[in-house]
C-alpha cells in the first residue's frame, strides 16, 4: 500500500478525535480558546522542532518549514508579549517523537497535514472581530502554496522510504502527544 494512503487510514480515528477534542470550530470562534490552543502548539513546536532539527537530513527539509515565527506572530497579535511567549510551558514529551527516524517521518506528516485542515480553520475564523488581519498564520502557514508544500512533503517522505509501520506509529504517537498536551 502507498505510504500516503496507509498513514491517512491509520490516523483517521486519531485525527477525528483530536479535531473533536480541540473543538475550536464553532459558530462564534472564541478568542480565549484560540489563544490557549496556540500557546499549546507553541510549547509543542519549540521542543519538537529542536529534536527534529538534530538530524541534518531533517534540518535540511524541515528547517524552512518552521512554524515558530507564525506562532510568535499570532500570539503577539492576540496580545502576548515576547517575554510572555518565552515563558510559556514546554511539551517535553514531544522530543521523543524524533528519536526514531522512520517514526519522525510520520510525525512530520501530522504537522504538515495540519496545514490542510488549517485552511478550513482560517475560513471559519474569517470575520471574527478579534482575528488579526490575514487570519491566524499558524494554521495556514503556506497560504496559496499549501498544495505545493504538501506535494513537496510527500516527495521527500517517499524518497526517505520509511518502514510504513514505523511511520504510522510515529504519526499515531504524535496525535496522542498533541491530544494529551492540548486537551488535558
Ligand atoms: C478543528 C480542527 C481541524 C479540522 C477541522 C481539520 C480538518 C482537516 C481536513 C478537512 C483535512 C483534509 C484536507 C484535504 O484533504 O484537503 C485535514 C487533513 C489533515 N489534518 Fe486536520 N483538521 C483539524 C485539525 C488538525 C490537527 C490539530 C492536526 C494535527 C496537528 C491535523 C492533522 C491533519 C493531517 C495529518 C491531515 C492529512 C490527512 C491526509 O490526507 O493524509 N488536523 N484536516
PDB file of C-alpha atoms and ligand atoms in Angstrom:
ATOM      1  CA  UNK A   1       0.000   0.000   0.000  1.00  0.00           C
ATOM      2  CA  UNK A   2       1.138   3.510  -0.807  1.00  0.00           C
ATOM      3  CA  UNK A   3       2.565   5.293   2.241  1.00  0.00           C
ATOM      4  CA  UNK A   4       0.187   8.261   1.944  1.00  0.00           C
ATOM      5  CA  UNK A   5      -2.889   6.026   1.897  1.00  0.00           C
ATOM      6  CA  UNK A   6      -1.545   3.971   4.764  1.00  0.00           C
ATOM      7  CA  UNK A   7      -0.783   6.945   7.029  1.00  0.00           C
ATOM      8  CA  UNK A   8      -4.129   8.558   6.314  1.00  0.00           C
ATOM      9  CA  UNK A   9      -6.006   5.326   7.083  1.00  0.00           C
ATOM     10  CA  UNK A  10      -4.070   4.518  10.249  1.00  0.00           C
ATOM     11  CA  UNK A  11      -4.522   8.027  11.700  1.00  0.00           C
ATOM     12  CA  UNK A  12      -8.092   8.820  10.599  1.00  0.00           C
ATOM     13  CA  UNK A  13      -9.552   7.959  14.007  1.00  0.00           C
ATOM     14  CA  UNK A  14      -6.859   9.880  15.899  1.00  0.00           C
ATOM     15  CA  UNK A  15      -7.429  12.902  13.645  1.00  0.00           C
ATOM     16  CA  UNK A  16     -11.178  12.847  14.223  1.00  0.00           C
ATOM     17  CA  UNK A  17     -10.615  12.511  17.964  1.00  0.00           C
ATOM     18  CA  UNK A  18      -8.172  15.431  18.168  1.00  0.00           C
ATOM     19  CA  UNK A  19     -10.358  17.591  15.964  1.00  0.00           C
ATOM     20  CA  UNK A  20     -13.333  16.921  18.236  1.00  0.00           C
ATOM     21  CA  UNK A  21     -11.357  17.399  21.456  1.00  0.00           C
ATOM     22  CA  UNK A  22      -9.880  20.695  20.281  1.00  0.00           C
ATOM     23  CA  UNK A  23     -13.381  21.939  19.458  1.00  0.00           C
ATOM     24  CA  UNK A  24     -12.134  25.202  18.013  1.00  0.00           C
ATOM     25  CA  UNK A  25     -14.518  25.471  15.098  1.00  0.00           C
ATOM     26  CA  UNK A  26     -17.799  26.867  16.259  1.00  0.00           C
ATOM     27  CA  UNK A  27     -20.424  29.396  15.293  1.00  0.00           C
ATOM     28  CA  UNK A  28     -18.750  32.012  17.438  1.00  0.00           C
ATOM     29  CA  UNK A  29     -14.953  31.413  17.378  1.00  0.00           C
ATOM     30  CA  UNK A  30     -13.611  32.038  20.871  1.00  0.00           C
ATOM     31  CA  UNK A  31     -10.534  34.236  21.243  1.00  0.00           C
ATOM     32  CA  UNK A  32      -9.577  32.809  24.648  1.00  0.00           C
ATOM     33  CA  UNK A  33      -9.825  29.254  23.316  1.00  0.00           C
ATOM     34  CA  UNK A  34      -7.611  30.003  20.301  1.00  0.00           C
ATOM     35  CA  UNK A  35      -5.052  31.741  22.495  1.00  0.00           C
ATOM     36  CA  UNK A  36      -4.825  28.654  24.705  1.00  0.00           C
ATOM     37  CA  UNK A  37      -4.543  26.319  21.713  1.00  0.00           C
ATOM     38  CA  UNK A  38      -1.829  28.451  20.077  1.00  0.00           C
ATOM     39  CA  UNK A  39       0.100  28.607  23.363  1.00  0.00           C
ATOM     40  CA  UNK A  40      -0.076  24.821  23.470  1.00  0.00           C
ATOM     41  CA  UNK A  41       1.162  24.437  19.901  1.00  0.00           C
ATOM     42  CA  UNK A  42       3.987  26.834  20.740  1.00  0.00           C
ATOM     43  CA  UNK A  43       5.118  24.606  23.620  1.00  0.00           C
ATOM     44  CA  UNK A  44       4.949  21.605  21.297  1.00  0.00           C
ATOM     45  CA  UNK A  45       6.836  23.169  18.371  1.00  0.00           C
ATOM     46  CA  UNK A  46       9.694  24.576  20.475  1.00  0.00           C
ATOM     47  CA  UNK A  47      10.574  21.112  21.771  1.00  0.00           C
ATOM     48  CA  UNK A  48       9.602  19.057  18.715  1.00  0.00           C
ATOM     49  CA  UNK A  49      11.360  21.215  16.122  1.00  0.00           C
ATOM     50  CA  UNK A  50      14.549  21.275  18.183  1.00  0.00           C
ATOM     51  CA  UNK A  51      14.510  17.467  18.333  1.00  0.00           C
ATOM     52  CA  UNK A  52      13.681  17.118  14.620  1.00  0.00           C
ATOM     53  CA  UNK A  53      16.483  19.516  13.635  1.00  0.00           C
ATOM     54  CA  UNK A  54      19.102  17.423  15.396  1.00  0.00           C
ATOM     55  CA  UNK A  55      19.313  15.184  12.326  1.00  0.00           C
ATOM     56  CA  UNK A  56      20.982  17.083   9.442  1.00  0.00           C
ATOM     57  CA  UNK A  57      18.757  15.476   6.803  1.00  0.00           C
ATOM     58  CA  UNK A  58      15.657  16.533   8.759  1.00  0.00           C
ATOM     59  CA  UNK A  59      17.024  20.012   9.384  1.00  0.00           C
ATOM     60  CA  UNK A  60      17.520  20.451   5.630  1.00  0.00           C
ATOM     61  CA  UNK A  61      13.894  19.551   4.964  1.00  0.00           C
ATOM     62  CA  UNK A  62      12.032  20.907   7.965  1.00  0.00           C
ATOM     63  CA  UNK A  63      14.209  23.940   8.788  1.00  0.00           C
ATOM     64  CA  UNK A  64      12.491  26.184   6.212  1.00  0.00           C
ATOM     65  CA  UNK A  65       9.093  24.876   7.313  1.00  0.00           C
ATOM     66  CA  UNK A  66       9.428  26.005  10.922  1.00  0.00           C
ATOM     67  CA  UNK A  67       6.174  27.378  12.285  1.00  0.00           C
ATOM     68  CA  UNK A  68       7.638  29.173  15.285  1.00  0.00           C
ATOM     69  CA  UNK A  69       7.633  32.554  13.504  1.00  0.00           C
ATOM     70  CA  UNK A  70       3.900  32.163  12.806  1.00  0.00           C
ATOM     71  CA  UNK A  71       3.195  31.142  16.398  1.00  0.00           C
ATOM     72  CA  UNK A  72       5.065  34.169  17.740  1.00  0.00           C
ATOM     73  CA  UNK A  73       3.293  36.468  15.282  1.00  0.00           C
ATOM     74  CA  UNK A  74      -0.168  35.126  16.135  1.00  0.00           C
ATOM     75  CA  UNK A  75       0.428  35.109  19.899  1.00  0.00           C
ATOM     76  CA  UNK A  76       1.705  38.679  19.613  1.00  0.00           C
ATOM     77  CA  UNK A  77      -1.364  39.696  17.627  1.00  0.00           C
ATOM     78  CA  UNK A  78      -3.542  38.222  20.380  1.00  0.00           C
ATOM     79  CA  UNK A  79      -1.742  40.324  22.988  1.00  0.00           C
ATOM     80  CA  UNK A  80       1.081  38.176  24.336  1.00  0.00           C
ATOM     81  CA  UNK A  81       4.409  39.932  24.859  1.00  0.00           C
ATOM     82  CA  UNK A  82       7.708  38.374  23.753  1.00  0.00           C
ATOM     83  CA  UNK A  83       8.604  37.737  27.402  1.00  0.00           C
ATOM     84  CA  UNK A  84       5.271  36.016  27.999  1.00  0.00           C
ATOM     85  CA  UNK A  85       5.804  33.836  24.929  1.00  0.00           C
ATOM     86  CA  UNK A  86       9.304  32.855  26.082  1.00  0.00           C
ATOM     87  CA  UNK A  87       7.886  31.831  29.471  1.00  0.00           C
ATOM     88  CA  UNK A  88       5.153  29.534  28.092  1.00  0.00           C
ATOM     89  CA  UNK A  89       5.233  25.893  29.265  1.00  0.00           C
ATOM     90  CA  UNK A  90       7.002  23.376  27.033  1.00  0.00           C
ATOM     91  CA  UNK A  91       5.775  19.968  25.915  1.00  0.00           C
ATOM     92  CA  UNK A  92       8.847  17.929  26.838  1.00  0.00           C
ATOM     93  CA  UNK A  93       7.146  14.722  25.666  1.00  0.00           C
ATOM     94  CA  UNK A  94       7.427  15.984  22.077  1.00  0.00           C
ATOM     95  CA  UNK A  95      11.194  15.382  21.957  1.00  0.00           C
ATOM     96  CA  UNK A  96      10.828  11.581  21.894  1.00  0.00           C
ATOM     97  CA  UNK A  97       8.821  11.809  18.656  1.00  0.00           C
ATOM     98  CA  UNK A  98      12.106  12.412  16.815  1.00  0.00           C
ATOM     99  CA  UNK A  99      14.035   9.512  18.370  1.00  0.00           C
ATOM    100  CA  UNK A 100      13.464   7.077  15.522  1.00  0.00           C
ATOM    101  CA  UNK A 101      13.996   8.491  12.004  1.00  0.00           C
ATOM    102  CA  UNK A 102      11.201   6.459  10.391  1.00  0.00           C
ATOM    103  CA  UNK A 103       8.756   7.402  13.157  1.00  0.00           C
ATOM    104  CA  UNK A 104       9.841  11.017  12.749  1.00  0.00           C
ATOM    105  CA  UNK A 105       8.670  10.990   9.112  1.00  0.00           C
ATOM    106  CA  UNK A 106       5.213  10.060  10.419  1.00  0.00           C
ATOM    107  CA  UNK A 107       5.449  12.811  12.999  1.00  0.00           C
ATOM    108  CA  UNK A 108       6.282  15.411  10.352  1.00  0.00           C
ATOM    109  CA  UNK A 109       3.362  14.052   8.304  1.00  0.00           C
ATOM    110  CA  UNK A 110       0.987  15.040  11.122  1.00  0.00           C
ATOM    111  CA  UNK A 111       2.239  18.608  11.421  1.00  0.00           C
ATOM    112  CA  UNK A 112       2.431  19.181   7.666  1.00  0.00           C
ATOM    113  CA  UNK A 113      -1.034  17.664   7.235  1.00  0.00           C
ATOM    114  CA  UNK A 114      -2.395  20.080   9.805  1.00  0.00           C
ATOM    115  CA  UNK A 115      -1.863  22.879   7.271  1.00  0.00           C
ATOM    116  CA  UNK A 116      -4.638  21.308   5.148  1.00  0.00           C
ATOM    117  CA  UNK A 117      -7.261  21.470   7.869  1.00  0.00           C
ATOM    118  CA  UNK A 118      -5.758  24.818   8.854  1.00  0.00           C
ATOM    119  CA  UNK A 119      -7.154  26.440   5.745  1.00  0.00           C
ATOM    120  CA  UNK A 120     -10.606  25.363   6.828  1.00  0.00           C
ATOM    121  CA  UNK A 121      -9.976  26.719  10.331  1.00  0.00           C
ATOM    122  CA  UNK A 122      -8.917  30.084   8.913  1.00  0.00           C
ATOM    123  CA  UNK A 123     -12.027  30.220   6.744  1.00  0.00           C
ATOM    124  CA  UNK A 124     -14.133  29.544   9.844  1.00  0.00           C
ATOM    125  CA  UNK A 125     -12.350  32.400  11.618  1.00  0.00           C
ATOM    126  CA  UNK A 126     -12.773  34.947   8.858  1.00  0.00           C
ATOM    127  CA  UNK A 127     -14.889  37.796  10.137  1.00  0.00           C
ATOM    128  CA  UNK A 128     -14.393  37.289  13.886  1.00  0.00           C
ATOM    129  CA  UNK A 129     -13.553  40.749  15.253  1.00  0.00           C
ATOM    130  CA  UNK A 130     -10.561  39.604  17.326  1.00  0.00           C
ATOM    131  CA  UNK A 131      -8.791  37.797  14.480  1.00  0.00           C
ATOM    132  CA  UNK A 132      -5.709  39.628  13.155  1.00  0.00           C
ATOM    133  CA  UNK A 133      -5.553  40.916   9.580  1.00  0.00           C
ATOM    134  CA  UNK A 134      -4.982  37.980   7.244  1.00  0.00           C
ATOM    135  CA  UNK A 135      -6.031  35.351   9.799  1.00  0.00           C
ATOM    136  CA  UNK A 136      -4.011  33.277  12.257  1.00  0.00           C
ATOM    137  CA  UNK A 137      -0.890  32.399  10.286  1.00  0.00           C
ATOM    138  CA  UNK A 138      -0.067  29.260  12.296  1.00  0.00           C
ATOM    139  CA  UNK A 139      -2.990  27.338  10.864  1.00  0.00           C
ATOM    140  CA  UNK A 140      -2.241  28.199   7.258  1.00  0.00           C
ATOM    141  CA  UNK A 141       1.486  28.976   7.104  1.00  0.00           C
ATOM    142  CA  UNK A 142       1.806  28.317   3.379  1.00  0.00           C
ATOM    143  CA  UNK A 143      -1.304  30.136   2.143  1.00  0.00           C
ATOM    144  CA  UNK A 144      -1.779  29.600  -1.576  1.00  0.00           C
ATOM    145  CA  UNK A 145       1.263  27.301  -1.658  1.00  0.00           C
ATOM    146  CA  UNK A 146      -0.379  24.751   0.677  1.00  0.00           C
ATOM    147  CA  UNK A 147      -0.929  22.129  -2.049  1.00  0.00           C
ATOM    148  CA  UNK A 148       2.560  22.574  -3.438  1.00  0.00           C
ATOM    149  CA  UNK A 149       4.144  22.247   0.033  1.00  0.00           C
ATOM    150  CA  UNK A 150       2.058  19.133   0.738  1.00  0.00           C
ATOM    151  CA  UNK A 151       3.259  17.522  -2.506  1.00  0.00           C
ATOM    152  CA  UNK A 152       6.797  18.532  -1.568  1.00  0.00           C
ATOM    153  CA  UNK A 153       6.421  16.783   1.760  1.00  0.00           C
ATOM    154  CA  UNK A 154       5.320  13.577   0.024  1.00  0.00           C
ATOM    155  CA  UNK A 155       8.167  13.701  -2.494  1.00  0.00           C
ATOM    156  CA  UNK A 156      10.598  13.946   0.425  1.00  0.00           C
ATOM    157  CA  UNK A 157       8.858  11.278   2.503  1.00  0.00           C
ATOM    158  CA  UNK A 158       8.736   8.801  -0.381  1.00  0.00           C
ATOM    159  CA  UNK A 159      12.406   9.363  -1.074  1.00  0.00           C
ATOM    160  CA  UNK A 160      13.222   8.599   2.556  1.00  0.00           C
ATOM    161  CA  UNK A 161      11.136   5.435   2.199  1.00  0.00           C
ATOM    162  CA  UNK A 162      10.427   4.786   5.901  1.00  0.00           C
ATOM    163  CA  UNK A 163       9.136   1.469   7.195  1.00  0.00           C
ATOM    164  CA  UNK A 164       5.342   2.068   6.928  1.00  0.00           C
ATOM    165  CA  UNK A 165       4.560   0.554  10.341  1.00  0.00           C
ATOM    166  CA  UNK A 166       7.144   2.784  11.993  1.00  0.00           C
ATOM    167  CA  UNK A 167       5.950   5.912  10.202  1.00  0.00           C
ATOM    168  CA  UNK A 168       2.373   5.075  11.217  1.00  0.00           C
ATOM    169  CA  UNK A 169       3.427   4.561  14.806  1.00  0.00           C
ATOM    170  CA  UNK A 170       5.220   7.913  14.785  1.00  0.00           C
ATOM    171  CA  UNK A 171       2.110   9.615  13.408  1.00  0.00           C
ATOM    172  CA  UNK A 172      -0.155   7.973  15.989  1.00  0.00           C
ATOM    173  CA  UNK A 173       2.192   8.860  18.835  1.00  0.00           C
ATOM    174  CA  UNK A 174       2.244  12.441  17.568  1.00  0.00           C
ATOM    175  CA  UNK A 175      -1.553  12.687  17.578  1.00  0.00           C
ATOM    176  CA  UNK A 176      -1.635  11.123  21.061  1.00  0.00           C
ATOM    177  CA  UNK A 177       1.040  13.506  22.381  1.00  0.00           C
ATOM    178  CA  UNK A 178      -0.786  16.517  20.962  1.00  0.00           C
ATOM    179  CA  UNK A 179      -4.098  15.375  22.358  1.00  0.00           C
ATOM    180  CA  UNK A 180      -2.654  14.805  25.848  1.00  0.00           C
ATOM    181  CA  UNK A 181      -0.851  18.160  25.742  1.00  0.00           C
ATOM    182  CA  UNK A 182      -3.513  20.373  24.132  1.00  0.00           C
ATOM    183  CA  UNK A 183      -6.658  18.818  25.570  1.00  0.00           C
ATOM    184  CA  UNK A 184      -5.644  17.958  29.144  1.00  0.00           C
TER     185      UNK A 184
HETATM  186  C1  LIG B   1     -10.593  21.855  14.009  1.00  0.00           C
HETATM  187  C2  LIG B   1      -9.504  21.214  13.714  1.00  0.00           C
HETATM  188  C3  LIG B   1      -9.252  20.523  12.386  1.00  0.00           C
HETATM  189  C4  LIG B   1     -10.018  20.409  11.280  1.00  0.00           C
HETATM  190  C5  LIG B   1     -11.400  20.965  11.036  1.00  0.00           C
HETATM  191  C6  LIG B   1      -9.285  19.624  10.326  1.00  0.00           C
HETATM  192  C7  LIG B   1      -9.712  19.304   9.073  1.00  0.00           C
HETATM  193  C8  LIG B   1      -8.990  18.654   8.123  1.00  0.00           C
HETATM  194  C9  LIG B   1      -9.383  18.435   6.773  1.00  0.00           C
HETATM  195  C10 LIG B   1     -10.686  18.915   6.154  1.00  0.00           C
HETATM  196  C11 LIG B   1      -8.401  17.748   6.145  1.00  0.00           C
HETATM  197  C12 LIG B   1      -8.389  17.255   4.710  1.00  0.00           C
HETATM  198  C13 LIG B   1      -7.910  18.332   3.816  1.00  0.00           C
HETATM  199  C14 LIG B   1      -7.777  17.862   2.383  1.00  0.00           C
HETATM  200  O1  LIG B   1      -7.827  16.659   2.120  1.00  0.00           O
HETATM  201  O2  LIG B   1      -7.571  18.739   1.534  1.00  0.00           O
HETATM  202  C15 LIG B   1      -7.358  17.531   7.107  1.00  0.00           C
HETATM  203  C16 LIG B   1      -6.216  16.858   6.862  1.00  0.00           C
HETATM  204  C17 LIG B   1      -5.251  16.593   7.816  1.00  0.00           C
HETATM  205  N1  LIG B   1      -5.207  17.095   9.101  1.00  0.00           N
HETATM  206 FE1  LIG B   1      -6.677  18.107  10.011  1.00  0.00          FE
HETATM  207  N2  LIG B   1      -8.092  19.274  10.872  1.00  0.00           N
HETATM  208  C18 LIG B   1      -8.039  19.814  12.117  1.00  0.00           C
HETATM  209  C19 LIG B   1      -7.006  19.725  12.999  1.00  0.00           C
HETATM  210  C20 LIG B   1      -5.856  19.019  12.789  1.00  0.00           C
HETATM  211  C21 LIG B   1      -4.764  18.951  13.715  1.00  0.00           C
HETATM  212  C22 LIG B   1      -4.696  19.684  15.049  1.00  0.00           C
HETATM  213  C23 LIG B   1      -3.836  18.144  13.159  1.00  0.00           C
HETATM  214  C24 LIG B   1      -2.501  17.738  13.691  1.00  0.00           C
HETATM  215  C25 LIG B   1      -1.678  18.564  14.342  1.00  0.00           C
HETATM  216  C26 LIG B   1      -4.339  17.698  11.872  1.00  0.00           C
HETATM  217  C27 LIG B   1      -3.689  16.858  11.000  1.00  0.00           C
HETATM  218  C28 LIG B   1      -4.111  16.572   9.733  1.00  0.00           C
HETATM  219  C29 LIG B   1      -3.410  15.680   8.809  1.00  0.00           C
HETATM  220  C30 LIG B   1      -2.155  14.868   9.102  1.00  0.00           C
HETATM  221  C31 LIG B   1      -4.119  15.711   7.611  1.00  0.00           C
HETATM  222  C32 LIG B   1      -3.745  14.984   6.315  1.00  0.00           C
HETATM  223  C33 LIG B   1      -4.582  13.733   6.093  1.00  0.00           C
HETATM  224  C34 LIG B   1      -4.128  13.075   4.796  1.00  0.00           C
HETATM  225  O3  LIG B   1      -4.675  13.416   3.745  1.00  0.00           O
HETATM  226  O4  LIG B   1      -3.226  12.241   4.833  1.00  0.00           O
HETATM  227  N3  LIG B   1      -5.574  18.266  11.676  1.00  0.00           N
HETATM  228  N4  LIG B   1      -7.745  18.091   8.299  1.00  0.00           N
END
